[in-house]
């Protein structure tokens, strides 16, 4: 068996693929990233980096750049559509963690990762325009075959000791392992995602969700430069239940969204401290995206090839854990590989450390994760609550929040133990 420290291939230069490249470089393992698109551009809108991800991104020396760009989240709150509070909790440093929680533009984070990969690994190790299409392997190594992104013609065949498919929710490597799986699973919820720069709401660093399973609004500010000008660059998601007619849709991050597909449903909402209609109508961009995930897999690692990030465990965004779980995968993989004598055992150990826990999060997110408290109030409130809902006992709300943090690996005690 070849020594694992020699070299690896990562298919996919998204958030997780590039995080993995930096994590492997940190432990002295050579790696090349092959990304299908010709040019890595700052796409998407907001994402959350929770304390467990930040603890790991700090190890990669990325905290300073993230802090300069992102918003340090101070709290998370759930409301009903009339602005009454269901639950509010401090987040990150405000909650006593050793590290902050950040809300950031996906594109900003992607560019931070890209620049560090180019600086540390060299531009020759971030190869664009190369699409993973096939691989073969034996006891000596694994050869990944790439086609040209534009023409589909063979572009390169690269041999290494291991191959990681960090190629997103429509992963080619996953399709090779599971050819009959089909497209991602549609939840019945459609998301319209936008960004709007306007005056800050609450303390300018808070994330909130309002509504219930059939109609929901989520918003949080994501850019430090906007805050420095006294504004908030607000990432928002309007979510509406549109059941089965769209069940076979593919997820496309670039599909444009139209205001009249969701705006009228929020007309009567009044949170008291945010002009929701202006949030929608002043948006710089609106995209429409079906909320999709994939079933947990029985196996990720096949000898020298394995899956990571969305390719391994695409999940609903409830609980804001998608990217953070991918960051945990990457650091776990690198730490295991650094200590291992054997590639195949290392890939099995990585799977043992990460597959089951992420499967549980996929399933918990199908039950709306920590956001289930919003539906509990919708179902059970007799309508007599004051400014703060008291229809669900505080202990129950606390239990839901704590159980999810433990499941996803960011409860304060276990993180502090790790640091
Ligand atoms: C364009 C885009 C915009 C997004 N916007 C948002 C957003 O606004 N908010 C949010 O919460 N999440 C967004 N996501 C998803 C989010 O980035 C992921 O859920 C999360 O970051 C997990 O990262 P990942 O690296 O596993 O997957 P991704 O970030 O999806 O990265 C996968 C990468 O693999 C590449 N790839 C695909 N197939 C191949 C192949 N066969 N060979 C080589 N490379 C391949 C893709 O081009 C992509 O760069 C977006 C993803 C994409 C691709």
PDB file of C-alpha atoms in Angstrom, residues 36-224:
ATOM      1  CA  UNK A  36     -15.322  22.041 -13.359  1.00  0.00           C
ATOM      2  CA  UNK A  37     -15.996  25.759 -13.999  1.00  0.00           C
ATOM      3  CA  UNK A  38     -13.459  27.758 -15.990  1.00  0.00           C
ATOM      4  CA  UNK A  39     -13.292  30.605 -13.484  1.00  0.00           C
ATOM      5  CA  UNK A  40     -14.117  30.521  -9.779  1.00  0.00           C
ATOM      6  CA  UNK A  41     -16.466  33.478  -9.236  1.00  0.00           C
ATOM      7  CA  UNK A  42     -18.094  34.915  -6.081  1.00  0.00           C
ATOM      8  CA  UNK A  43     -21.563  33.384  -6.514  1.00  0.00           C
ATOM      9  CA  UNK A  44     -24.507  32.815  -4.193  1.00  0.00           C
ATOM     10  CA  UNK A  45     -25.792  34.815  -1.235  1.00  0.00           C
ATOM     11  CA  UNK A  46     -25.555  34.332   2.533  1.00  0.00           C
ATOM     12  CA  UNK A  47     -24.281  31.420   4.575  1.00  0.00           C
ATOM     13  CA  UNK A  48     -23.591  30.928   8.262  1.00  0.00           C
ATOM     14  CA  UNK A  49     -20.340  29.738   9.755  1.00  0.00           C
ATOM     15  CA  UNK A  50     -21.173  28.325  13.181  1.00  0.00           C
ATOM     16  CA  UNK A  51     -18.675  28.116  16.079  1.00  0.00           C
ATOM     17  CA  UNK A  52     -17.664  24.502  15.332  1.00  0.00           C
ATOM     18  CA  UNK A  53     -16.695  25.523  11.781  1.00  0.00           C
ATOM     19  CA  UNK A  54     -14.974  28.702  12.981  1.00  0.00           C
ATOM     20  CA  UNK A  55     -12.925  26.747  15.521  1.00  0.00           C
ATOM     21  CA  UNK A  56     -11.592  24.705  12.578  1.00  0.00           C
ATOM     22  CA  UNK A  57     -11.231  27.590  10.132  1.00  0.00           C
ATOM     23  CA  UNK A  58      -9.135  29.328  12.817  1.00  0.00           C
ATOM     24  CA  UNK A  59      -6.711  26.386  12.674  1.00  0.00           C
ATOM     25  CA  UNK A  60      -6.336  27.148   8.959  1.00  0.00           C
ATOM     26  CA  UNK A  61      -5.474  30.789   9.726  1.00  0.00           C
ATOM     27  CA  UNK A  62      -8.575  32.186   8.015  1.00  0.00           C
ATOM     28  CA  UNK A  63     -10.209  33.959  10.944  1.00  0.00           C
ATOM     29  CA  UNK A  64      -8.726  37.396  10.306  1.00  0.00           C
ATOM     30  CA  UNK A  65      -9.922  37.508   6.693  1.00  0.00           C
ATOM     31  CA  UNK A  66     -13.362  36.185   7.604  1.00  0.00           C
ATOM     32  CA  UNK A  67     -13.724  38.709  10.437  1.00  0.00           C
ATOM     33  CA  UNK A  68     -12.777  41.594   8.103  1.00  0.00           C
ATOM     34  CA  UNK A  69     -15.446  40.603   5.598  1.00  0.00           C
ATOM     35  CA  UNK A  70     -18.337  39.048   7.534  1.00  0.00           C
ATOM     36  CA  UNK A  71     -20.766  40.019  10.281  1.00  0.00           C
ATOM     37  CA  UNK A  72     -20.112  38.632  13.754  1.00  0.00           C
ATOM     38  CA  UNK A  73     -23.544  37.237  14.589  1.00  0.00           C
ATOM     39  CA  UNK A  74     -24.758  38.260  18.055  1.00  0.00           C
ATOM     40  CA  UNK A  75     -28.075  36.438  18.347  1.00  0.00           C
ATOM     41  CA  UNK A  76     -30.683  34.241  16.742  1.00  0.00           C
ATOM     42  CA  UNK A  77     -34.389  34.805  17.329  1.00  0.00           C
ATOM     43  CA  UNK A  78     -37.638  33.222  16.185  1.00  0.00           C
ATOM     44  CA  UNK A  79     -40.817  35.290  15.828  1.00  0.00           C
ATOM     45  CA  UNK A  80     -44.387  34.853  14.741  1.00  0.00           C
ATOM     46  CA  UNK A  81     -45.523  36.922  11.774  1.00  0.00           C
ATOM     47  CA  UNK A  82     -46.892  39.645  14.071  1.00  0.00           C
ATOM     48  CA  UNK A  83     -43.449  40.194  15.628  1.00  0.00           C
ATOM     49  CA  UNK A  84     -44.049  38.372  18.934  1.00  0.00           C
ATOM     50  CA  UNK A  85     -40.954  36.600  20.185  1.00  0.00           C
ATOM     51  CA  UNK A  86     -40.918  32.799  20.372  1.00  0.00           C
ATOM     52  CA  UNK A  87     -37.290  32.252  21.318  1.00  0.00           C
ATOM     53  CA  UNK A  88     -34.146  34.334  21.390  1.00  0.00           C
ATOM     54  CA  UNK A  89     -30.629  33.208  22.178  1.00  0.00           C
ATOM     55  CA  UNK A  90     -27.203  34.823  22.055  1.00  0.00           C
ATOM     56  CA  UNK A  91     -24.764  33.351  19.537  1.00  0.00           C
ATOM     57  CA  UNK A  92     -20.988  33.065  19.220  1.00  0.00           C
ATOM     58  CA  UNK A  93     -18.902  35.182  21.622  1.00  0.00           C
ATOM     59  CA  UNK A  94     -22.099  36.688  23.076  1.00  0.00           C
ATOM     60  CA  UNK A  95     -23.137  33.145  24.094  1.00  0.00           C
ATOM     61  CA  UNK A  96     -19.822  32.497  25.840  1.00  0.00           C
ATOM     62  CA  UNK A  97     -18.147  30.495  23.047  1.00  0.00           C
ATOM     63  CA  UNK A  98     -14.388  30.914  22.604  1.00  0.00           C
ATOM     64  CA  UNK A  99     -14.930  31.777  18.935  1.00  0.00           C
ATOM     65  CA  UNK A 100     -17.474  33.890  17.079  1.00  0.00           C
ATOM     66  CA  UNK A 101     -20.253  32.840  14.734  1.00  0.00           C
ATOM     67  CA  UNK A 102     -20.200  34.622  11.369  1.00  0.00           C
ATOM     68  CA  UNK A 103     -22.728  35.382   8.665  1.00  0.00           C
ATOM     69  CA  UNK A 104     -20.959  35.872   5.345  1.00  0.00           C
ATOM     70  CA  UNK A 105     -21.615  36.129   1.620  1.00  0.00           C
ATOM     71  CA  UNK A 106     -20.882  32.724   0.095  1.00  0.00           C
ATOM     72  CA  UNK A 107     -18.929  34.419  -2.678  1.00  0.00           C
ATOM     73  CA  UNK A 108     -16.775  36.400  -0.209  1.00  0.00           C
ATOM     74  CA  UNK A 109     -15.908  33.217   1.687  1.00  0.00           C
ATOM     75  CA  UNK A 110     -15.201  31.384  -1.564  1.00  0.00           C
ATOM     76  CA  UNK A 111     -12.770  34.123  -2.650  1.00  0.00           C
ATOM     77  CA  UNK A 112     -10.973  34.020   0.726  1.00  0.00           C
ATOM     78  CA  UNK A 113     -10.510  30.263   0.335  1.00  0.00           C
ATOM     79  CA  UNK A 114      -9.456  30.533  -3.315  1.00  0.00           C
ATOM     80  CA  UNK A 115      -6.829  33.201  -2.568  1.00  0.00           C
ATOM     81  CA  UNK A 116      -5.340  31.189   0.301  1.00  0.00           C
ATOM     82  CA  UNK A 117      -5.262  28.000  -1.797  1.00  0.00           C
ATOM     83  CA  UNK A 118      -3.426  29.834  -4.601  1.00  0.00           C
ATOM     84  CA  UNK A 119      -0.992  31.476  -2.127  1.00  0.00           C
ATOM     85  CA  UNK A 120      -0.206  28.325  -0.164  1.00  0.00           C
ATOM     86  CA  UNK A 121      -0.498  25.500  -2.702  1.00  0.00           C
ATOM     87  CA  UNK A 122       0.405  27.475  -5.831  1.00  0.00           C
ATOM     88  CA  UNK A 123      -1.894  28.276  -8.783  1.00  0.00           C
ATOM     89  CA  UNK A 124      -0.832  25.067 -10.565  1.00  0.00           C
ATOM     90  CA  UNK A 125      -2.640  23.061  -7.873  1.00  0.00           C
ATOM     91  CA  UNK A 126      -6.029  24.683  -8.462  1.00  0.00           C
ATOM     92  CA  UNK A 127      -6.970  23.489 -11.922  1.00  0.00           C
ATOM     93  CA  UNK A 128     -10.186  24.896 -13.415  1.00  0.00           C
ATOM     94  CA  UNK A 129     -12.234  23.784 -16.420  1.00  0.00           C
ATOM     95  CA  UNK A 130     -11.748  20.122 -15.446  1.00  0.00           C
ATOM     96  CA  UNK A 131     -14.826  17.990 -14.830  1.00  0.00           C
ATOM     97  CA  UNK A 132     -14.475  14.653 -13.037  1.00  0.00           C
ATOM     98  CA  UNK A 133     -16.117  12.062 -15.273  1.00  0.00           C
ATOM     99  CA  UNK A 134     -14.689   8.669 -14.240  1.00  0.00           C
ATOM    100  CA  UNK A 135     -11.984   6.966 -12.208  1.00  0.00           C
ATOM    101  CA  UNK A 136     -10.281   3.627 -11.853  1.00  0.00           C
ATOM    102  CA  UNK A 137      -8.252   2.267  -8.999  1.00  0.00           C
ATOM    103  CA  UNK A 138      -6.156  -0.673  -7.862  1.00  0.00           C
ATOM    104  CA  UNK A 139      -3.859  -1.440  -4.946  1.00  0.00           C
ATOM    105  CA  UNK A 140      -1.200   0.915  -6.372  1.00  0.00           C
ATOM    106  CA  UNK A 141      -3.290   4.071  -6.704  1.00  0.00           C
ATOM    107  CA  UNK A 142      -6.326   5.819  -8.151  1.00  0.00           C
ATOM    108  CA  UNK A 143      -6.606   7.560 -11.529  1.00  0.00           C
ATOM    109  CA  UNK A 144      -9.229  10.270 -11.968  1.00  0.00           C
ATOM    110  CA  UNK A 145     -10.331  11.126 -15.501  1.00  0.00           C
ATOM    111  CA  UNK A 146     -11.379  14.683 -16.296  1.00  0.00           C
ATOM    112  CA  UNK A 147     -13.157  16.104 -19.304  1.00  0.00           C
ATOM    113  CA  UNK A 148     -13.034  19.663 -20.582  1.00  0.00           C
ATOM    114  CA  UNK A 149     -15.823  21.735 -19.003  1.00  0.00           C
ATOM    115  CA  UNK A 150     -16.822  23.310 -22.319  1.00  0.00           C
ATOM    116  CA  UNK A 151     -16.222  20.679 -24.989  1.00  0.00           C
ATOM    117  CA  UNK A 152     -16.630  17.474 -23.006  1.00  0.00           C
ATOM    118  CA  UNK A 153     -13.406  16.190 -24.587  1.00  0.00           C
ATOM    119  CA  UNK A 154     -10.911  14.264 -22.403  1.00  0.00           C
ATOM    120  CA  UNK A 155      -8.741  16.807 -20.591  1.00  0.00           C
ATOM    121  CA  UNK A 156      -6.484  14.895 -18.162  1.00  0.00           C
ATOM    122  CA  UNK A 157      -6.011  11.642 -16.284  1.00  0.00           C
ATOM    123  CA  UNK A 158      -4.306  12.121 -12.944  1.00  0.00           C
ATOM    124  CA  UNK A 159      -3.013   9.390 -10.635  1.00  0.00           C
ATOM    125  CA  UNK A 160      -2.715   9.806  -6.874  1.00  0.00           C
ATOM    126  CA  UNK A 161      -3.235   7.906  -3.643  1.00  0.00           C
ATOM    127  CA  UNK A 162      -6.776   9.085  -2.917  1.00  0.00           C
ATOM    128  CA  UNK A 163      -9.655  10.941  -4.547  1.00  0.00           C
ATOM    129  CA  UNK A 164     -12.192  13.077  -2.670  1.00  0.00           C
ATOM    130  CA  UNK A 165     -15.417  14.054  -4.400  1.00  0.00           C
ATOM    131  CA  UNK A 166     -16.306  17.482  -2.976  1.00  0.00           C
ATOM    132  CA  UNK A 167     -18.337  18.195  -6.073  1.00  0.00           C
ATOM    133  CA  UNK A 168     -21.581  19.394  -4.546  1.00  0.00           C
ATOM    134  CA  UNK A 169     -25.183  18.274  -4.436  1.00  0.00           C
ATOM    135  CA  UNK A 170     -25.089  16.962  -8.031  1.00  0.00           C
ATOM    136  CA  UNK A 171     -21.803  15.146  -7.454  1.00  0.00           C
ATOM    137  CA  UNK A 172     -20.404  13.095 -10.340  1.00  0.00           C
ATOM    138  CA  UNK A 173     -18.496  10.826  -7.956  1.00  0.00           C
ATOM    139  CA  UNK A 174     -21.643  10.098  -5.976  1.00  0.00           C
ATOM    140  CA  UNK A 175     -23.433   9.270  -9.252  1.00  0.00           C
ATOM    141  CA  UNK A 176     -20.663   6.813 -10.123  1.00  0.00           C
ATOM    142  CA  UNK A 177     -21.080   5.125  -6.714  1.00  0.00           C
ATOM    143  CA  UNK A 178     -24.892   5.282  -6.788  1.00  0.00           C
ATOM    144  CA  UNK A 179     -25.974   5.424 -10.466  1.00  0.00           C
ATOM    145  CA  UNK A 180     -29.666   4.828  -9.698  1.00  0.00           C
ATOM    146  CA  UNK A 181     -30.098   7.521  -7.066  1.00  0.00           C
ATOM    147  CA  UNK A 182     -31.696  10.197  -9.284  1.00  0.00           C
ATOM    148  CA  UNK A 183     -32.055  13.937  -8.610  1.00  0.00           C
ATOM    149  CA  UNK A 184     -32.117  15.605  -5.157  1.00  0.00           C
ATOM    150  CA  UNK A 185     -35.313  15.271  -3.105  1.00  0.00           C
ATOM    151  CA  UNK A 186     -37.666  18.238  -3.074  1.00  0.00           C
ATOM    152  CA  UNK A 187     -39.069  19.188   0.338  1.00  0.00           C
ATOM    153  CA  UNK A 188     -42.202  20.901  -0.909  1.00  0.00           C
ATOM    154  CA  UNK A 189     -40.734  24.271   0.135  1.00  0.00           C
ATOM    155  CA  UNK A 190     -39.662  26.865  -2.401  1.00  0.00           C
ATOM    156  CA  UNK A 191     -37.070  29.447  -1.389  1.00  0.00           C
ATOM    157  CA  UNK A 192     -36.638  32.922  -2.861  1.00  0.00           C
ATOM    158  CA  UNK A 193     -33.245  34.225  -1.840  1.00  0.00           C
ATOM    159  CA  UNK A 194     -32.176  37.810  -2.147  1.00  0.00           C
ATOM    160  CA  UNK A 195     -29.833  40.506  -0.870  1.00  0.00           C
ATOM    161  CA  UNK A 196     -30.871  44.057  -0.044  1.00  0.00           C
ATOM    162  CA  UNK A 197     -28.822  46.893   1.378  1.00  0.00           C
ATOM    163  CA  UNK A 198     -30.881  49.008   3.757  1.00  0.00           C
ATOM    164  CA  UNK A 199     -30.856  50.375   7.309  1.00  0.00           C
ATOM    165  CA  UNK A 200     -29.930  47.824   9.989  1.00  0.00           C
ATOM    166  CA  UNK A 201     -32.606  45.937  11.944  1.00  0.00           C
ATOM    167  CA  UNK A 202     -32.339  45.062  15.650  1.00  0.00           C
ATOM    168  CA  UNK A 203     -28.647  45.464  16.652  1.00  0.00           C
ATOM    169  CA  UNK A 204     -27.347  45.089  13.082  1.00  0.00           C
ATOM    170  CA  UNK A 205     -25.762  41.708  13.884  1.00  0.00           C
ATOM    171  CA  UNK A 206     -28.787  39.493  14.518  1.00  0.00           C
ATOM    172  CA  UNK A 207     -30.269  36.668  12.555  1.00  0.00           C
ATOM    173  CA  UNK A 208     -34.013  36.060  12.731  1.00  0.00           C
ATOM    174  CA  UNK A 209     -36.646  33.691  11.419  1.00  0.00           C
ATOM    175  CA  UNK A 210     -40.364  34.411  11.439  1.00  0.00           C
ATOM    176  CA  UNK A 211     -43.485  32.464  10.550  1.00  0.00           C
ATOM    177  CA  UNK A 212     -44.007  28.697  10.373  1.00  0.00           C
ATOM    178  CA  UNK A 213     -43.634  25.725   8.041  1.00  0.00           C
ATOM    179  CA  UNK A 214     -45.953  27.068   5.326  1.00  0.00           C
ATOM    180  CA  UNK A 215     -44.601  30.602   5.163  1.00  0.00           C
ATOM    181  CA  UNK A 216     -41.323  31.768   6.610  1.00  0.00           C
ATOM    182  CA  UNK A 217     -38.918  34.671   6.419  1.00  0.00           C
ATOM    183  CA  UNK A 218     -35.259  34.406   7.392  1.00  0.00           C
ATOM    184  CA  UNK A 219     -32.854  37.358   7.333  1.00  0.00           C
ATOM    185  CA  UNK A 220     -29.385  38.290   8.505  1.00  0.00           C
ATOM    186  CA  UNK A 221     -26.744  40.862   7.584  1.00  0.00           C
ATOM    187  CA  UNK A 222     -23.606  39.484   5.900  1.00  0.00           C
ATOM    188  CA  UNK A 223     -21.126  42.262   5.010  1.00  0.00           C
ATOM    189  CA  UNK A 224     -18.792  44.236   7.284  1.00  0.00           C
TER     190      UNK A 224
END
